[in-house]
C-alpha angles and dihedrals in degrees: 000000000000118000118203133200135176132046129115142144119305142160125261110281095028128122134236134184121215120194131195129185129189116221116241089241090072101023123214113316113233091242122037125179146166119237129182135203121201118199110283094004136103123259113275122201104218104175136013135185129189120212088254089062099256110147135195132186136193111247096250093063101037111126092015106059126053124191117200137172138219104198093185089061095036085235138139124196133198116206109197117195131175092024119202131199089252089061089070117116146088110305120209129192108219136180145186137185093240130074119281096242110124093352100134104130132087090241091057092073127067103176119064139183122223094259131242129222122240117189121182116190131187 
């Protein structure tokens, strides 16, 4: 199980930190990621991190979002800076036992957090 915290409603240009921790009963999945779903749109995987520290970002968040891991805490964080209205949506922490490479679809992940809402207003 993945337990999420963070999120909220902020103005354009603000920053938010999302956190996600895996329970010790499942351990840390090899690949952990953050995915978001805006109303009426498909799920978009925005940031991924392998357990070796390799990261990958979707183009729209490069330079603004940073995903990091704390292996001791089985946690993964997403620092979101320079937020835009188009960043609004429900953010999910997701994981899978395989590597992150080419895992960009909802069906690629089998462990999910409960989700947290991010709303960016102008």
